[in-house]
Amino acid sequence: MKAPAPRRRSRSRRKKRRRRSARGFRHAVFCVAATSCLTCGVTDPVPEQREPTKPDDDDPIPTELATVRPERDADTLDHVKALPYLAGYVPSANEVGVTAWDEEKAANGYNLYHSGHAPEAFAMDMEGKIVHRWRKDFEAIWGEPADEVNRRYWRRVHLLPGGGLLAIFSGEGIVRLDLESEVVWSWRADCHHDVTIGPDGRIHVLTRKWREYSGRPILEDFITVLDSDGNVVEEHSVLEALARSEHASILEQAPREGDILHTNTVRVLKGTYADRMPVFKRGNYLISICYLSTVAVLDPSDGRIVWAVQGNESALSFQGQHDPMLVEDGNLLLFDNLGRDGFSRILEFDPLTEKLEWRFAPDDFASYRLGAIQRLPNGNTLITDSVGGTAFEVTREKEVVCLLY
């Protein structure tokens, strides 16, 4: 990646660093081939999660979005579960932990990360020291052997106030652990990709079910709402919300069967920017529909998509995106996996005008699957290259000021 390397820490500054308080939790998601990171303040035991010049495009990667087209046999669901993320990635560097850090420019805090090696997550300080570990094996939760690959690691985690953790076993279920990794509750369902907490404390997790649609078998994505005890309160079909909306024509580009949407992000909006765009009202969902290269807002009160932007139908040209989020000034930040002729980039744009406000796109940045981003309190952006197993923090001026492996 052709970007300035951050300044490495000198030994003489370590004691000074330890006396400074951290400022929140930093989160990135390496998953399967790599890890996930997050930063939190040391003043609280474990605080709540907080979540460019264009390079030449002449050398595209021969990679396309994976479209699952299952047959009707009994093992189809297992095939779909295993397909998107376990085909093998580029091995990460031999370095481990925080390998470079500019103390003056990087956001301070802990890093929460998890990977595909085991069902566990770690909190790591900015010097690379592990300060806490959560772990719970699948068999210890549900009494069944971890004889399938999705039972051997956590697909996504979400840190809770007080140090608890929500963890997804993709296609298998979700578990809530306390600070000491004891099970608070668990729920068996086809959970996948993402889980978050709303302003009211309820849990919102992506789930899916098989159904017949236009005479063909498809996986239907849902946003399922759980109460704090893990009981199902309600669910919202992403497919039906799109089909019943003025944006229904987007479905014309969906695969005919199988995993036709591949929803990979859900965020509960806080209503911060509703005065500028009413669709961003409190309680609406910001979602990413990967296989349709669409970012949308779903209103659960009437079950419809009320706003959408499709990458391949706009000047932004993003494709196979992950992790959209609203940032300062009401802009929308997202991880564009494939929109740069197969290479990746981070885009920030005005959702009202679709005007591009910022872009980070190093020449060889190519995370063709997964990927995550987080806008930090100091204005920097934490980016996770899931394929390469690397997380790096960049300033508004596109200077890399922290590097984690």
GROMACS .gro file of C-alpha atoms in nm:
model
  405
    1MET     CA    1   0.000   0.000   0.000
    2LYS     CA    2   0.159   0.326  -0.108
    3ALA     CA    3   0.092   0.545   0.192
    4PRO     CA    4   0.323   0.721   0.438
    5ALA     CA    5   0.437   0.493   0.719
    6PRO     CA    6   0.355   0.612   1.071
    7ARG     CA    7   0.629   0.701   1.314
    8ARG     CA    8   0.732   0.411   1.535
    9ARG     CA    9   0.726   0.458   1.909
   10SER     CA   10   1.053   0.510   2.092
   11ARG     CA   11   1.113   0.343   2.428
   12SER     CA   12   1.166   0.679   2.593
   13ARG     CA   13   0.800   0.771   2.538
   14ARG     CA   14   0.631   0.460   2.674
   15LYS     CA   15   0.595   0.579   3.034
   16LYS     CA   16   0.443   0.903   2.918
   17ARG     CA   17   0.192   0.709   2.706
   18ARG     CA   18   0.080   0.494   3.000
   19ARG     CA   19  -0.013   0.799   3.205
   20ARG     CA   20  -0.244   0.929   2.937
   21SER     CA   21  -0.609   0.821   2.939
   22ALA     CA   22  -0.756   0.652   2.634
   23ARG     CA   23  -1.049   0.798   2.447
   24GLY     CA   24  -1.292   0.525   2.354
   25PHE     CA   25  -1.298   0.194   2.172
   26ARG     CA   26  -1.169   0.135   1.821
   27HIS     CA   27  -1.336  -0.134   1.614
   28ALA     CA   28  -1.235  -0.311   1.298
   29VAL     CA   29  -1.333  -0.652   1.163
   30PHE     CA   30  -1.069  -0.883   1.021
   31CYS     CA   31  -1.273  -1.204   1.066
   32VAL     CA   32  -1.178  -1.546   0.925
   33ALA     CA   33  -0.840  -1.464   0.770
   34ALA     CA   34  -0.763  -1.183   1.005
   35THR     CA   35  -0.908  -0.989   1.298
   36SER     CA   36  -1.141  -0.719   1.435
   37CYS     CA   37  -1.037  -0.409   1.629
   38LEU     CA   38  -1.203  -0.152   1.853
   39THR     CA   39  -1.096   0.130   2.103
   40CYS     CA   40  -1.235   0.212   2.451
   41GLY     CA   41  -1.165   0.445   2.736
   42VAL     CA   42  -0.963   0.308   3.026
   43THR     CA   43  -1.159   0.516   3.274
   44ASP     CA   44  -1.455   0.279   3.239
   45PRO     CA   45  -1.419  -0.100   3.287
   46VAL     CA   46  -1.536  -0.159   2.932
   47PRO     CA   47  -1.727   0.133   2.780
   48GLU     CA   48  -1.989   0.100   2.511
   49GLN     CA   49  -1.870   0.028   2.159
   50ARG     CA   50  -1.815   0.315   1.924
   51GLU     CA   51  -1.803   0.208   1.653
   52PRO     CA   52  -0.841   1.131  -0.180
   53THR     CA   53  -0.665   1.127  -0.500
   54LYS     CA   54  -0.776   0.837  -0.716
   55PRO     CA   55  -0.495   0.595  -0.812
   56ASP     CA   56  -0.460   0.460  -1.162
   57ASP     CA   57  -0.728   0.204  -1.247
   58ASP     CA   58  -0.540   0.027  -1.524
   59ASP     CA   59  -0.466  -0.299  -1.342
   60PRO     CA   60  -0.792  -0.451  -1.220
   61ILE     CA   61  -0.807  -0.767  -1.012
   62PRO     CA   62  -0.993  -1.048  -1.193
   63THR     CA   63  -1.246  -1.079  -0.910
   64GLU     CA   64  -1.625  -1.067  -0.927
   65LEU     CA   65  -1.891  -1.064  -0.662
   66ALA     CA   66  -1.976  -1.417  -0.558
   67THR     CA   67  -2.338  -1.492  -0.647
   68VAL     CA   68  -2.475  -1.805  -0.482
   69ARG     CA   69  -2.712  -2.006  -0.698
   70PRO     CA   70  -2.804  -2.310  -0.489
   71GLU     CA   71  -2.980  -2.623  -0.601
   72ARG     CA   72  -3.273  -2.766  -0.406
   73ASP     CA   73  -3.082  -3.040  -0.227
   74ALA     CA   74  -3.068  -3.078   0.148
   75ASP     CA   75  -2.710  -2.959   0.180
   76THR     CA   76  -2.767  -2.630  -0.003
   77LEU     CA   77  -2.778  -2.416   0.311
   78ASP     CA   78  -2.449  -2.560   0.435
   79HIS     CA   79  -2.299  -2.480   0.095
   80VAL     CA   80  -2.419  -2.120   0.112
   81LYS     CA   81  -2.295  -2.076   0.469
   82ALA     CA   82  -1.946  -2.186   0.374
   83LEU     CA   83  -1.909  -2.008   0.041
   84PRO     CA   84  -1.846  -1.637   0.087
   85TYR     CA   85  -1.565  -1.616   0.341
   86LEU     CA   86  -1.374  -1.939   0.367
   87ALA     CA   87  -1.214  -1.977   0.027
   88GLY     CA   88  -0.874  -1.870   0.161
   89TYR     CA   89  -0.717  -1.528   0.181
   90VAL     CA   90  -0.381  -1.367   0.136
   91PRO     CA   91  -0.167  -1.459   0.438
   92SER     CA   92  -0.105  -1.161   0.665
   93ALA     CA   93   0.242  -1.041   0.758
   94ASN     CA   94   0.443  -1.223   1.024
   95GLU     CA   95   0.417  -0.915   1.246
   96VAL     CA   96   0.151  -0.925   1.517
   97GLY     CA   97  -0.011  -0.647   1.719
   98VAL     CA   98   0.042  -0.271   1.693
   99THR     CA   99   0.351  -0.246   1.473
  100ALA     CA  100   0.355   0.133   1.422
  101TRP     CA  101   0.186   0.418   1.601
  102ASP     CA  102   0.206   0.797   1.584
  103GLU     CA  103   0.100   0.897   1.935
  104GLU     CA  104   0.036   1.258   1.844
  105LYS     CA  105  -0.193   1.191   1.548
  106ALA     CA  106  -0.361   0.857   1.622
  107ALA     CA  107  -0.675   0.820   1.833
  108ASN     CA  108  -0.596   0.677   2.175
  109GLY     CA  109  -0.767   0.370   2.321
  110TYR     CA  110  -0.798  -0.007   2.326
  111ASN     CA  111  -0.838  -0.227   2.020
  112LEU     CA  112  -1.098  -0.505   2.027
  113TYR     CA  113  -1.029  -0.775   1.774
  114HIS     CA  114  -1.129  -1.128   1.679
  115SER     CA  115  -1.033  -1.364   1.399
  116GLY     CA  116  -1.114  -1.695   1.234
  117HIS     CA  117  -0.873  -1.898   1.444
  118ALA     CA  118  -1.110  -1.956   1.740
  119PRO     CA  119  -1.431  -1.835   1.909
  120GLU     CA  120  -1.257  -1.562   2.106
  121ALA     CA  121  -1.189  -1.189   2.112
  122PHE     CA  122  -0.921  -0.973   2.273
  123ALA     CA  123  -0.885  -0.618   2.400
  124MET     CA  124  -0.538  -0.486   2.318
  125ASP     CA  125  -0.386  -0.154   2.421
  126MET     CA  126  -0.202   0.079   2.185
  127GLU     CA  127   0.131  -0.085   2.271
  128GLY     CA  128   0.007  -0.427   2.160
  129LYS     CA  129  -0.049  -0.570   2.509
  130ILE     CA  130  -0.351  -0.799   2.557
  131VAL     CA  131  -0.554  -0.661   2.850
  132HIS     CA  132  -0.859  -0.888   2.832
  133ARG     CA  133  -0.981  -1.201   2.654
  134TRP     CA  134  -1.331  -1.342   2.593
  135ARG     CA  135  -1.380  -1.700   2.475
  136LYS     CA  136  -1.660  -1.956   2.462
  137ASP     CA  137  -1.661  -2.267   2.247
  138PHE     CA  138  -1.970  -2.370   2.051
  139GLU     CA  139  -2.003  -2.701   2.235
  140ALA     CA  140  -1.995  -2.528   2.574
  141ILE     CA  141  -2.292  -2.315   2.469
  142TRP     CA  142  -2.519  -2.555   2.282
  143GLY     CA  143  -2.381  -2.898   2.368
  144GLU     CA  144  -2.307  -2.990   2.007
  145PRO     CA  145  -1.965  -3.058   1.854
  146ALA     CA  146  -1.791  -2.789   1.651
  147ASP     CA  147  -1.781  -3.019   1.350
  148GLU     CA  148  -1.863  -2.744   1.100
  149VAL     CA  149  -1.632  -2.457   1.022
  150ASN     CA  150  -1.885  -2.187   1.118
  151ARG     CA  151  -1.892  -2.332   1.469
  152ARG     CA  152  -1.520  -2.271   1.521
  153TYR     CA  153  -1.502  -1.892   1.521
  154TRP     CA  154  -1.707  -1.579   1.583
  155ARG     CA  155  -1.825  -1.403   1.270
  156ARG     CA  156  -1.895  -1.074   1.449
  157VAL     CA  157  -1.874  -0.936   1.801
  158HIS     CA  158  -2.028  -0.633   1.971
  159LEU     CA  159  -1.900  -0.495   2.300
  160LEU     CA  160  -2.158  -0.414   2.569
  161PRO     CA  161  -2.145  -0.165   2.857
  162GLY     CA  162  -1.989  -0.334   3.159
  163GLY     CA  163  -1.767  -0.562   2.954
  164GLY     CA  164  -2.016  -0.813   2.815
  165LEU     CA  165  -1.998  -0.930   2.456
  166LEU     CA  166  -2.241  -1.038   2.184
  167ALA     CA  167  -2.089  -1.292   1.946
  168ILE     CA  168  -2.229  -1.444   1.625
  169PHE     CA  169  -2.157  -1.797   1.508
  170SER     CA  170  -2.252  -1.747   1.144
  171GLY     CA  171  -2.554  -1.953   1.045
  172GLU     CA  172  -2.573  -2.105   1.394
  173GLY     CA  173  -2.677  -1.847   1.652
  174ILE     CA  174  -2.583  -1.561   1.881
  175VAL     CA  175  -2.459  -1.567   2.239
  176ARG     CA  176  -2.431  -1.303   2.509
  177LEU     CA  177  -2.133  -1.338   2.743
  178ASP     CA  178  -2.044  -1.145   3.054
  179LEU     CA  179  -1.701  -0.999   3.127
  180GLU     CA  180  -1.575  -1.339   3.247
  181SER     CA  181  -1.706  -1.519   2.934
  182GLU     CA  182  -1.994  -1.685   3.119
  183VAL     CA  183  -2.308  -1.736   2.908
  184VAL     CA  184  -2.586  -1.490   2.994
  185TRP     CA  185  -2.816  -1.625   2.721
  186SER     CA  186  -2.798  -1.779   2.375
  187TRP     CA  187  -3.032  -1.799   2.076
  188ARG     CA  188  -3.013  -2.057   1.796
  189ALA     CA  189  -3.098  -1.910   1.456
  190ASP     CA  190  -2.935  -1.842   1.121
  191CYS     CA  191  -2.767  -1.521   1.236
  192HIS     CA  192  -2.510  -1.367   1.005
  193HIS     CA  193  -2.283  -1.070   0.938
  194ASP     CA  194  -2.385  -0.805   1.188
  195VAL     CA  195  -2.537  -0.723   1.525
  196THR     CA  196  -2.587  -0.387   1.694
  197ILE     CA  197  -2.760  -0.222   1.988
  198GLY     CA  198  -3.030   0.041   1.940
  199PRO     CA  199  -3.077   0.359   2.148
  200ASP     CA  200  -3.339   0.174   2.354
  201GLY     CA  201  -3.100  -0.109   2.442
  202ARG     CA  202  -3.265  -0.369   2.219
  203ILE     CA  203  -3.047  -0.596   2.005
  204HIS     CA  204  -3.075  -0.594   1.625
  205VAL     CA  205  -2.918  -0.888   1.442
  206LEU     CA  206  -2.921  -0.997   1.078
  207THR     CA  207  -3.085  -1.336   1.021
  208ARG     CA  208  -3.204  -1.533   0.719
  209LYS     CA  209  -3.450  -1.805   0.622
  210TRP     CA  210  -3.517  -2.016   0.315
  211ARG     CA  211  -3.838  -1.948   0.125
  212GLU     CA  212  -3.989  -1.982  -0.221
  213TYR     CA  213  -3.991  -1.655  -0.414
  214SER     CA  214  -4.136  -1.639  -0.766
  215GLY     CA  215  -4.114  -2.018  -0.772
  216ARG     CA  216  -3.745  -2.031  -0.678
  217PRO     CA  217  -3.558  -2.105  -0.353
  218ILE     CA  218  -3.400  -1.797  -0.199
  219LEU     CA  219  -3.244  -1.689   0.129
  220GLU     CA  220  -3.454  -1.408   0.274
  221ASP     CA  221  -3.270  -1.160   0.497
  222PHE     CA  222  -3.432  -1.023   0.812
  223ILE     CA  223  -3.348  -0.772   1.080
  224THR     CA  224  -3.450  -0.954   1.397
  225VAL     CA  225  -3.500  -0.756   1.717
  226LEU     CA  226  -3.423  -0.918   2.053
  227ASP     CA  227  -3.482  -0.781   2.400
  228SER     CA  228  -3.200  -0.764   2.655
  229ASP     CA  229  -3.275  -1.123   2.759
  230GLY     CA  230  -3.245  -1.261   2.406
  231ASN     CA  231  -3.618  -1.301   2.335
  232VAL     CA  232  -3.745  -1.226   1.985
  233VAL     CA  233  -3.956  -0.909   1.981
  234GLU     CA  234  -4.006  -0.851   1.609
  235GLU     CA  235  -3.849  -0.905   1.268
  236HIS     CA  236  -3.839  -0.711   0.943
  237SER     CA  237  -3.790  -0.867   0.600
  238VAL     CA  238  -3.537  -0.675   0.391
  239LEU     CA  239  -3.673  -0.837   0.075
  240GLU     CA  240  -4.034  -0.740   0.144
  241ALA     CA  241  -3.932  -0.389   0.249
  242LEU     CA  242  -3.757  -0.345  -0.085
  243ALA     CA  243  -4.030  -0.512  -0.291
  244ARG     CA  244  -4.302  -0.289  -0.136
  245SER     CA  245  -4.111   0.035  -0.187
  246GLU     CA  246  -4.057   0.283  -0.469
  247HIS     CA  247  -3.711   0.130  -0.505
  248ALA     CA  248  -3.844  -0.214  -0.599
  249SER     CA  249  -3.684  -0.196  -0.944
  250ILE     CA  250  -3.346  -0.260  -0.779
  251LEU     CA  251  -3.459  -0.621  -0.734
  252GLU     CA  252  -3.449  -0.666  -1.111
  253GLN     CA  253  -3.071  -0.693  -1.079
  254ALA     CA  254  -3.082  -0.962  -0.809
  255PRO     CA  255  -2.977  -1.322  -0.874
  256ARG     CA  256  -3.275  -1.544  -0.951
  257GLU     CA  257  -3.223  -1.778  -0.656
  258GLY     CA  258  -3.005  -1.846  -0.355
  259ASP     CA  259  -2.850  -1.563  -0.156
  260ILE     CA  260  -3.001  -1.282  -0.363
  261LEU     CA  261  -2.940  -0.986  -0.128
  262HIS     CA  262  -2.652  -1.071   0.108
  263THR     CA  263  -2.732  -0.794   0.355
  264ASN     CA  264  -2.411  -0.738   0.550
  265THR     CA  265  -2.464  -0.433   0.774
  266VAL     CA  266  -2.738  -0.302   1.001
  267ARG     CA  267  -2.720   0.022   1.202
  268VAL     CA  268  -2.999   0.176   1.409
  269LEU     CA  269  -3.016   0.548   1.335
  270LYS     CA  270  -3.024   0.791   1.626
  271GLY     CA  271  -3.207   1.066   1.440
  272THR     CA  272  -2.908   1.300   1.455
  273TYR     CA  273  -2.944   1.417   1.095
  274ALA     CA  274  -3.321   1.384   1.052
  275ASP     CA  275  -3.358   1.761   1.022
  276ARG     CA  276  -3.154   1.744   0.701
  277MET     CA  277  -3.295   1.417   0.569
  278PRO     CA  278  -3.617   1.298   0.739
  279VAL     CA  279  -3.549   0.939   0.630
  280PHE     CA  280  -3.265   0.939   0.884
  281LYS     CA  281  -3.514   0.962   1.170
  282ARG     CA  282  -3.453   0.785   1.500
  283GLY     CA  283  -3.524   0.413   1.486
  284ASN     CA  284  -3.484   0.366   1.111
  285TYR     CA  285  -3.224   0.117   0.988
  286LEU     CA  286  -2.925   0.196   0.770
  287ILE     CA  287  -2.841  -0.125   0.583
  288SER     CA  288  -2.598  -0.250   0.318
  289ILE     CA  289  -2.727  -0.493   0.053
  290CYS     CA  290  -2.402  -0.627  -0.086
  291TYR     CA  291  -2.513  -0.826  -0.391
  292LEU     CA  292  -2.717  -0.533  -0.521
  293SER     CA  293  -2.443  -0.278  -0.441
  294THR     CA  294  -2.708  -0.081  -0.252
  295VAL     CA  295  -2.710   0.121   0.068
  296ALA     CA  296  -3.061   0.183   0.197
  297VAL     CA  297  -3.273   0.304   0.487
  298LEU     CA  298  -3.554   0.077   0.609
  299ASP     CA  299  -3.839   0.226   0.811
  300PRO     CA  300  -3.961  -0.049   1.048
  301SER     CA  301  -4.281   0.141   1.126
  302ASP     CA  302  -4.425   0.068   0.780
  303GLY     CA  303  -4.184  -0.200   0.658
  304ARG     CA  304  -4.054  -0.018   0.351
  305ILE     CA  305  -3.725   0.102   0.210
  306VAL     CA  306  -3.757   0.481   0.222
  307TRP     CA  307  -3.420   0.579   0.073
  308ALA     CA  308  -3.161   0.398  -0.136
  309VAL     CA  309  -2.851   0.464  -0.343
  310GLN     CA  310  -2.724   0.198  -0.581
  311GLY     CA  311  -2.354   0.214  -0.652
  312ASN     CA  312  -2.361   0.098  -1.011
  313GLU     CA  313  -2.644   0.340  -1.093
  314SER     CA  314  -2.480   0.650  -0.943
  315ALA     CA  315  -2.168   0.855  -1.012
  316LEU     CA  316  -2.014   0.702  -0.698
  317SER     CA  317  -1.982   0.361  -0.869
  318PHE     CA  318  -1.932   0.156  -0.552
  319GLN     CA  319  -1.972  -0.221  -0.565
  320GLY     CA  320  -1.997  -0.502  -0.310
  321GLN     CA  321  -1.976  -0.250  -0.024
  322HIS     CA  322  -1.957  -0.306   0.352
  323ASP     CA  323  -2.008  -0.111   0.674
  324PRO     CA  324  -2.185   0.214   0.573
  325MET     CA  325  -2.218   0.464   0.857
  326LEU     CA  326  -2.331   0.823   0.904
  327VAL     CA  327  -2.051   1.053   1.016
  328GLU     CA  328  -2.008   1.420   1.098
  329ASP     CA  329  -2.211   1.669   0.894
  330GLY     CA  330  -2.448   1.388   0.794
  331ASN     CA  331  -2.215   1.240   0.533
  332LEU     CA  332  -2.216   0.868   0.462
  333LEU     CA  333  -1.891   0.670   0.491
  334LEU     CA  334  -1.857   0.324   0.338
  335PHE     CA  335  -1.606   0.054   0.248
  336ASP     CA  336  -1.623   0.013  -0.131
  337ASN     CA  337  -1.480  -0.332  -0.196
  338LEU     CA  338  -1.483  -0.359  -0.575
  339GLY     CA  339  -1.589  -0.026  -0.724
  340ARG     CA  340  -1.240   0.070  -0.842
  341ASP     CA  341  -1.212  -0.194  -1.116
  342GLY     CA  342  -1.176  -0.468  -0.857
  343PHE     CA  343  -0.968  -0.263  -0.613
  344SER     CA  344  -1.101  -0.119  -0.288
  345ARG     CA  345  -1.142   0.231  -0.150
  346ILE     CA  346  -1.312   0.420   0.130
  347LEU     CA  347  -1.574   0.673   0.019
  348GLU     CA  348  -1.740   0.955   0.208
  349PHE     CA  349  -2.025   1.131   0.031
  350ASP     CA  350  -2.323   1.355   0.089
  351PRO     CA  351  -2.631   1.124   0.083
  352LEU     CA  352  -2.854   1.415  -0.024
  353THR     CA  353  -2.656   1.517  -0.332
  354GLU     CA  354  -2.433   1.207  -0.374
  355LYS     CA  355  -2.137   1.446  -0.398
  356LEU     CA  356  -1.807   1.280  -0.308
  357GLU     CA  357  -1.649   1.453  -0.007
  358TRP     CA  358  -1.347   1.230   0.068
  359ARG     CA  359  -1.178   0.921  -0.070
  360PHE     CA  360  -0.895   0.697   0.046
  361ALA     CA  361  -0.771   0.462  -0.224
  362PRO     CA  362  -0.408   0.343  -0.206
  363ASP     CA  363  -0.286   0.182  -0.527
  364ASP     CA  364  -0.281  -0.182  -0.413
  365PHE     CA  365  -0.572  -0.175  -0.164
  366ALA     CA  366  -0.784  -0.478  -0.256
  367SER     CA  367  -1.006  -0.629   0.014
  368TYR     CA  368  -1.247  -0.802  -0.221
  369ARG     CA  369  -1.448  -0.949   0.067
  370LEU     CA  370  -1.544  -0.835   0.415
  371GLY     CA  371  -1.375  -0.512   0.528
  372ALA     CA  372  -1.476  -0.261   0.794
  373ILE     CA  373  -1.441   0.106   0.880
  374GLN     CA  374  -1.491   0.332   1.181
  375ARG     CA  375  -1.478   0.709   1.205
  376LEU     CA  376  -1.290   0.790   1.525
  377PRO     CA  377  -1.360   1.085   1.758
  378ASN     CA  378  -1.051   1.274   1.639
  379GLY     CA  379  -1.173   1.261   1.277
  380ASN     CA  380  -0.940   0.981   1.168
  381THR     CA  381  -1.074   0.668   1.000
  382LEU     CA  382  -0.991   0.314   1.114
  383ILE     CA  383  -0.990   0.075   0.817
  384THR     CA  384  -0.971  -0.304   0.822
  385ASP     CA  385  -0.833  -0.493   0.524
  386SER     CA  386  -0.988  -0.831   0.605
  387VAL     CA  387  -0.820  -1.011   0.316
  388GLY     CA  388  -0.474  -0.896   0.417
  389GLY     CA  389  -0.532  -0.918   0.791
  390THR     CA  390  -0.439  -0.556   0.857
  391ALA     CA  391  -0.602  -0.255   1.023
  392PHE     CA  392  -0.471   0.096   0.974
  393GLU     CA  393  -0.577   0.439   1.093
  394VAL     CA  394  -0.560   0.729   0.847
  395THR     CA  395  -0.599   1.104   0.892
  396ARG     CA  396  -0.814   1.334   0.682
  397GLU     CA  397  -0.492   1.411   0.491
  398LYS     CA  398  -0.457   1.035   0.417
  399GLU     CA  399  -0.155   0.982   0.638
  400VAL     CA  400  -0.135   0.636   0.799
  401VAL     CA  401  -0.077   0.696   1.172
  402CYS     CA  402  -0.140   0.350   1.321
  403LEU     CA  403  -0.085   0.002   1.181
  404LEU     CA  404  -0.210  -0.324   1.334
  405TYR     CA  405  -0.159  -0.683   1.218
   0.00000   0.00000   0.00000
